[in-house]
PDB file of C-alpha atoms in Angstrom:
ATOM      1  CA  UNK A1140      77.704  87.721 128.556  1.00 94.00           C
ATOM      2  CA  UNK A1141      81.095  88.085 126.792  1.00 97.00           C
ATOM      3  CA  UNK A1142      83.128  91.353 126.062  1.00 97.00           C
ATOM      4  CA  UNK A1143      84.142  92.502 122.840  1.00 98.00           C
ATOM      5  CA  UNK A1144      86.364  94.838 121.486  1.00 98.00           C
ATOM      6  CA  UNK A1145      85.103  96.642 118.177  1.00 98.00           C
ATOM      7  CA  UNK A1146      87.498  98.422 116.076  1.00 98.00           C
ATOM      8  CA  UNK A1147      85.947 100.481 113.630  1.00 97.00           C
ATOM      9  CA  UNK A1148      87.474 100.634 110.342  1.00 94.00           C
ATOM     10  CA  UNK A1149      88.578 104.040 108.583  1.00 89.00           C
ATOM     11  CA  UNK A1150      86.353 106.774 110.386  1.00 92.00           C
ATOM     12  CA  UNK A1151      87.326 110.200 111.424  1.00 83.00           C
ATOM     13  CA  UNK A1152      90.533 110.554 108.939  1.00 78.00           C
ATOM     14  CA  UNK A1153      91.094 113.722 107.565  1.00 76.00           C
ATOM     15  CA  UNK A1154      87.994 115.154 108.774  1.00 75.00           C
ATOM     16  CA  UNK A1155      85.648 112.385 106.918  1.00 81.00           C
ATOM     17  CA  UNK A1156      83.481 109.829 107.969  1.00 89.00           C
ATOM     18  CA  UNK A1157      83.179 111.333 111.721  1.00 93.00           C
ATOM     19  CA  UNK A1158      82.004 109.261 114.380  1.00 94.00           C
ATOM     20  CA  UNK A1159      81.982 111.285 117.470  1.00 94.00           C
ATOM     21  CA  UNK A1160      82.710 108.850 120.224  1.00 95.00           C
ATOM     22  CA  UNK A1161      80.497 110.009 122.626  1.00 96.00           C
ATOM     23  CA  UNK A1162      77.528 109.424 119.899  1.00 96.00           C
ATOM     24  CA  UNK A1163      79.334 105.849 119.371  1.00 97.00           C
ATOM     25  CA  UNK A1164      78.857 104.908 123.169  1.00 97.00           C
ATOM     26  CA  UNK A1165      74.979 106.074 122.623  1.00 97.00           C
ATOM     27  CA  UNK A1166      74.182 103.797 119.863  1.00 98.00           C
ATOM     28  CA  UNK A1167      76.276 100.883 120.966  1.00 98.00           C
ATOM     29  CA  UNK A1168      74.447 101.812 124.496  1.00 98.00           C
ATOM     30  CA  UNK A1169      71.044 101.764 122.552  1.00 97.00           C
ATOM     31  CA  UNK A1170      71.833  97.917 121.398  1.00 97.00           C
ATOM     32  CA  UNK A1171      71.212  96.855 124.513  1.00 97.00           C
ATOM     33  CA  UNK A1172      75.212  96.255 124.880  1.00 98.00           C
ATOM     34  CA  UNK A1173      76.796  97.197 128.546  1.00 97.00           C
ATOM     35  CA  UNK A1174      80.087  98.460 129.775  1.00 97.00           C
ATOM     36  CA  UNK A1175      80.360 100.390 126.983  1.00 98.00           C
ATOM     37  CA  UNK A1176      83.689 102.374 126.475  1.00 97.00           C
ATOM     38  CA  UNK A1177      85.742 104.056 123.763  1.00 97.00           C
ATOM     39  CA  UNK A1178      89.328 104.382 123.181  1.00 95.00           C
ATOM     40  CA  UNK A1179      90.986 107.412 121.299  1.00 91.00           C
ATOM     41  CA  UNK A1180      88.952 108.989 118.594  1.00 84.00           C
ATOM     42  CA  UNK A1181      90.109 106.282 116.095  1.00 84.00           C
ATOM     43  CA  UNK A1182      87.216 104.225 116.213  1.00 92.00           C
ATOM     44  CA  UNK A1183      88.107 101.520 119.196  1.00 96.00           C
ATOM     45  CA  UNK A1184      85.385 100.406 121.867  1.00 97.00           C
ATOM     46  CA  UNK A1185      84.787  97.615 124.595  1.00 98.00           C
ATOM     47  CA  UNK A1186      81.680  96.273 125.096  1.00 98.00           C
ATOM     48  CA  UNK A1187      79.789  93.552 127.005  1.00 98.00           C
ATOM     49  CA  UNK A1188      76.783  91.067 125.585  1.00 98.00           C
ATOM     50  CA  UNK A1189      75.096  88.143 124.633  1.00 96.00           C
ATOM     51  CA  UNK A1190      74.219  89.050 121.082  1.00 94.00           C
ATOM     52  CA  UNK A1191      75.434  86.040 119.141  1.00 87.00           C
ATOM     53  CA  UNK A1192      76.329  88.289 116.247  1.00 90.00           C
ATOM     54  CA  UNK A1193      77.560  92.362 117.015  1.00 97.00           C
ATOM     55  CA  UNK A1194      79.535  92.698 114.119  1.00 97.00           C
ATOM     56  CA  UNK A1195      76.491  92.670 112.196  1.00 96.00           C
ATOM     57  CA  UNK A1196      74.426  94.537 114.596  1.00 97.00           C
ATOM     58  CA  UNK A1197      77.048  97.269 114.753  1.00 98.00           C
ATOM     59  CA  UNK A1198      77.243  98.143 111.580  1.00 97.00           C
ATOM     60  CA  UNK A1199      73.977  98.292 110.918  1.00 97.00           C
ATOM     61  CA  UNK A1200      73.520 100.597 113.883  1.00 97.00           C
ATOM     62  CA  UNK A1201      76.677 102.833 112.401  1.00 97.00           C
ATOM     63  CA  UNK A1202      75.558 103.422 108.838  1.00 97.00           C
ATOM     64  CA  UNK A1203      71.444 103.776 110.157  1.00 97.00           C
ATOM     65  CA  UNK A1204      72.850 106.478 113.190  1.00 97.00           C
ATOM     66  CA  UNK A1205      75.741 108.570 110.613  1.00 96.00           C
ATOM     67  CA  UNK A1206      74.538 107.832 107.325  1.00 95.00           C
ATOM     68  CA  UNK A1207      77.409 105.641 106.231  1.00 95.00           C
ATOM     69  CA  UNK A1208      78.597 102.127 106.037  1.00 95.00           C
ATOM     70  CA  UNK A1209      81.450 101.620 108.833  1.00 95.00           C
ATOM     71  CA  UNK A1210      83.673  98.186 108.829  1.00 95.00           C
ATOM     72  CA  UNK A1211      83.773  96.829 112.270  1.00 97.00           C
ATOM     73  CA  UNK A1212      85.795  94.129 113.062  1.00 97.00           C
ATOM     74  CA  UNK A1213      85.001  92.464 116.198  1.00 97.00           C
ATOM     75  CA  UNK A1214      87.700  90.157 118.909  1.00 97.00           C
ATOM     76  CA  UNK A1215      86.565  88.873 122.038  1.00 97.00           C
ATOM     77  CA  UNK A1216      88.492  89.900 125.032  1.00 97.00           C
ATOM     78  CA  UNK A1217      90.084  86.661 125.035  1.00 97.00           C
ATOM     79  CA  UNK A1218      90.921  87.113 121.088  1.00 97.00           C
ATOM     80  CA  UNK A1219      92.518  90.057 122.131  1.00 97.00           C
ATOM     81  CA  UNK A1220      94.720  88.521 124.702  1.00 97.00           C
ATOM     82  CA  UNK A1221      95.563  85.557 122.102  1.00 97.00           C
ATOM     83  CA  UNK A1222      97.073  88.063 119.064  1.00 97.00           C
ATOM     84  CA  UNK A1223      98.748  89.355 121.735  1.00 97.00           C
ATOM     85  CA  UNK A1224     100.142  86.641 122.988  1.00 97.00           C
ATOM     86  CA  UNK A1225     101.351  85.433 119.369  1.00 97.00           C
ATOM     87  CA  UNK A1226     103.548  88.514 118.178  1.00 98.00           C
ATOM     88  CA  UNK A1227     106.626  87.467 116.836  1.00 98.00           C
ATOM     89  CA  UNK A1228     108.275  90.516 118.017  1.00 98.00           C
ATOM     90  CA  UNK A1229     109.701  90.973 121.495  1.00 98.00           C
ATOM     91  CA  UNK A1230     106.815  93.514 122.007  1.00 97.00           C
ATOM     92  CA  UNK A1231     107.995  94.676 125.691  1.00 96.00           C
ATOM     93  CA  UNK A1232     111.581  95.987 124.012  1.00 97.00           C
ATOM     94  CA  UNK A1233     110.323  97.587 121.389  1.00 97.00           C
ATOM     95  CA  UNK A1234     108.686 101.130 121.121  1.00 97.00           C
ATOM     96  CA  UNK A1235     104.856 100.756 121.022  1.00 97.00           C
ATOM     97  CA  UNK A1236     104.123 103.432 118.045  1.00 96.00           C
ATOM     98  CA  UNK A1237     106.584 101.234 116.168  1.00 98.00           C
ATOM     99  CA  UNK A1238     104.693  98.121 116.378  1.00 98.00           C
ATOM    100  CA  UNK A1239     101.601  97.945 114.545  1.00 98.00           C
ATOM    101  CA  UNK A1240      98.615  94.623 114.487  1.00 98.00           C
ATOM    102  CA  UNK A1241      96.690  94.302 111.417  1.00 97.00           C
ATOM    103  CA  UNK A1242      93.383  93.106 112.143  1.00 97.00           C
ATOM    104  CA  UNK A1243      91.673  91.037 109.137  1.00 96.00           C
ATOM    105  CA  UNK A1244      88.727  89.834 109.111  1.00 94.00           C
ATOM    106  CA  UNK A1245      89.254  86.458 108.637  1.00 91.00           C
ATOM    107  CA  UNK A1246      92.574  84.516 107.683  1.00 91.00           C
ATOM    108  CA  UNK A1247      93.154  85.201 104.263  1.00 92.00           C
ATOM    109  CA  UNK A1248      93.853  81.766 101.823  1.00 90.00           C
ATOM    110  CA  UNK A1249      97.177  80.387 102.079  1.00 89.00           C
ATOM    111  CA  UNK A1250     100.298  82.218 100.471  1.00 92.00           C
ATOM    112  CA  UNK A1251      98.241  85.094 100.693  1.00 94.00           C
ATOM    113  CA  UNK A1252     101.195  87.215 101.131  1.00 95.00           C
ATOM    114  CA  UNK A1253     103.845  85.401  99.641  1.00 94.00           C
ATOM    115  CA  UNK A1254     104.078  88.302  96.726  1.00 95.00           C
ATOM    116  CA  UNK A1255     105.205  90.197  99.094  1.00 96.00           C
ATOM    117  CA  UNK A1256     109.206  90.940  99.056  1.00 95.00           C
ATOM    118  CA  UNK A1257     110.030  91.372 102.442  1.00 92.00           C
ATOM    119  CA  UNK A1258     113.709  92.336 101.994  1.00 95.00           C
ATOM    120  CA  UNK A1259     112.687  95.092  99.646  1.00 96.00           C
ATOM    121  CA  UNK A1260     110.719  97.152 102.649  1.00 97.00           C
ATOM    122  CA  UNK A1261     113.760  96.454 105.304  1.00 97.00           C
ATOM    123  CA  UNK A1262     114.385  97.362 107.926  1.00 97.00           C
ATOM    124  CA  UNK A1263     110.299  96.858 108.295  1.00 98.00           C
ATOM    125  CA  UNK A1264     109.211  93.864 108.865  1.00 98.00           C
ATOM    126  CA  UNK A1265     105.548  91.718 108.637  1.00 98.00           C
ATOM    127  CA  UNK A1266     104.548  88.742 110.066  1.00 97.00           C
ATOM    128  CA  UNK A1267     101.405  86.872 109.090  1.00 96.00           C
ATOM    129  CA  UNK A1268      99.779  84.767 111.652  1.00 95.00           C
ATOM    130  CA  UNK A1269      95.736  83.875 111.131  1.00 93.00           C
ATOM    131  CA  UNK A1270      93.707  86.313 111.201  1.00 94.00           C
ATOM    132  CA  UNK A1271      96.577  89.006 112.408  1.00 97.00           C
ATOM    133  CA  UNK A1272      99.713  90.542 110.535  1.00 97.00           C
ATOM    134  CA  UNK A1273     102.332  91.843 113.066  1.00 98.00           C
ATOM    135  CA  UNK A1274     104.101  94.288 111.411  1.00 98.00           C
ATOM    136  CA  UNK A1275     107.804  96.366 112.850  1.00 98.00           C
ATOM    137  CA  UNK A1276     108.722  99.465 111.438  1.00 98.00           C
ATOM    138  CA  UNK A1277     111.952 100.577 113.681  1.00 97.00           C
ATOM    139  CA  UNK A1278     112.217 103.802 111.788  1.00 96.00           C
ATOM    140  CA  UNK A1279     108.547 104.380 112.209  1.00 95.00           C
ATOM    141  CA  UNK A1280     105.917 103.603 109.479  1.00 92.00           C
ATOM    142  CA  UNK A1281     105.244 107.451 108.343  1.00 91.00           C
ATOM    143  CA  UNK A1282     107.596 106.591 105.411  1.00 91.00           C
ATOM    144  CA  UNK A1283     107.397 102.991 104.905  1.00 96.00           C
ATOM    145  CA  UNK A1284     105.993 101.641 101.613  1.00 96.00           C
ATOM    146  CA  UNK A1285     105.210  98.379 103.543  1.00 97.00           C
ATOM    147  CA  UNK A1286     101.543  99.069 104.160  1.00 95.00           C
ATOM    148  CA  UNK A1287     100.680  99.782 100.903  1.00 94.00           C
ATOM    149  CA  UNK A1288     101.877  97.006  99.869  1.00 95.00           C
ATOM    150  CA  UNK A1289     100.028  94.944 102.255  1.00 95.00           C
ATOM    151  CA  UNK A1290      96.657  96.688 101.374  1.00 92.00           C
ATOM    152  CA  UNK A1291      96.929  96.160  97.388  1.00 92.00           C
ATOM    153  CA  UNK A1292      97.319  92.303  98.061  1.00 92.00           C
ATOM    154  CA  UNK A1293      94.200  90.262  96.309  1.00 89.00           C
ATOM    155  CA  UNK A1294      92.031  89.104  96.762  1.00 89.00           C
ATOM    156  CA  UNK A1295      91.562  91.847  98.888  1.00 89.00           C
ATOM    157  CA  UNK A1296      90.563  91.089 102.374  1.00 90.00           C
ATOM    158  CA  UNK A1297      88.993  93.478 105.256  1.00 92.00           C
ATOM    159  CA  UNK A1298      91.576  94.604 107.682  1.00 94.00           C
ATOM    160  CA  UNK A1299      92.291  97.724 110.277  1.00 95.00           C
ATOM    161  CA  UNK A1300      95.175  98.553 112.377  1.00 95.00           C
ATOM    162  CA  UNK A1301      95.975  99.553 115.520  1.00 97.00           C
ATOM    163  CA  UNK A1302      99.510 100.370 117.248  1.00 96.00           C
ATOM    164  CA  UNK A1303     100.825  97.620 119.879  1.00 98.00           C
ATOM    165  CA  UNK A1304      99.809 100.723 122.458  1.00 97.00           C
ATOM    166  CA  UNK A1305      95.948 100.777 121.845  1.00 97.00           C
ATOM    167  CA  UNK A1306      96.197  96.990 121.546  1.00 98.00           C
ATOM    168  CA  UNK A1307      97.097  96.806 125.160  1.00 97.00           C
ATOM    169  CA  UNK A1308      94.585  99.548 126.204  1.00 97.00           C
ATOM    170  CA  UNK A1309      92.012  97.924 124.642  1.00 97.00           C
ATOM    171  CA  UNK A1310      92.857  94.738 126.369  1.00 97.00           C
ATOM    172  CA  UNK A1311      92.914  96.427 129.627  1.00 97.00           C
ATOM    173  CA  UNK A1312      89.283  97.942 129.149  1.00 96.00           C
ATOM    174  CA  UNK A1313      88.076  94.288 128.322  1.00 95.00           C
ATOM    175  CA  UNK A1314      89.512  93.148 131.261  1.00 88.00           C
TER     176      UNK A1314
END
């Protein structure tokens, strides 16, 4: 058995795509999966099986159960741990909200993000490394230009974020 963390990409924004979390834990329940638990209403759960695949699984499950087609990118716990283990920045100093891990689905080819200016989005800062971008926005990212930027990249590549905060929870839950 091996435990996952699933973070579902783009749900319950602005009042679309809802995914009730309690109704999340029910299907992912129904899988067969154990130690199932959410995180926040942003789309974050830990689970525990053997399934060789869950990605798949899950978001089948998702768009059969709500009627929509949900990204899900899937780490194992000791994924997790490793991405956090990598960041660049000196994640203990810094304010949580303020330092955000983009998840991508897989690595992205190389010079990916080389297009990318970082001096014009100072004083945030990115960092690519495999299959995770660190990014630092000191002055908070409500403003910042910096994501956008990221996103409209091609070829475009499947990715969802998550503050260094709910990083470390969702460590935590998958123990």
């Amino acid at each position: 058995m091996t435990t996952y963390a699933a973070l579902l990409r783009g749900i319950n924004v602005g009042g679309h795509r809802k995914v009730p979390m309690a109704e999340l834990r029910e299907v992912m329940a129904g899988l067969g999966w154990s130690d199932v638990r959410t995180y926040l209403q942003s789309g974050n759960a830990v689970f525990t099986t053997d399934d060789a695949d869950p990605r798949a699984r899950l978001e089948r499950a998702v768009a059969g159960h709500f009627g929509f087609e949900v990204s899900c990118l899937v780490r194992t716990a000791g994924e997790l741990r490793a991405v956090a283990a990598a960041c660049p920045y000196p994640a203990a100093e810094l304010d949580p909200a303020k330092l955000l891990v983009v998840f991508l689905e897989e690595a992205p080819p190389e010079g990916h993000f080389d297009s990318v200016d970082a001096a014009a989005f100072a004083p945030d800062t990115f960092h690519h490394a495999g299959s995770a971008v660190y990014c630092y926005f000191p002055d908070g990212m409500g403003r910042s230009r910096l994501p956008a930027a990221l996103e409209s990249l091609r070829p475009k590549v499947t990715a969802t974020s998550r503050n260094w905060r709910t990083v470390q929870r969702l460590i935590e839950l998958a123990g």
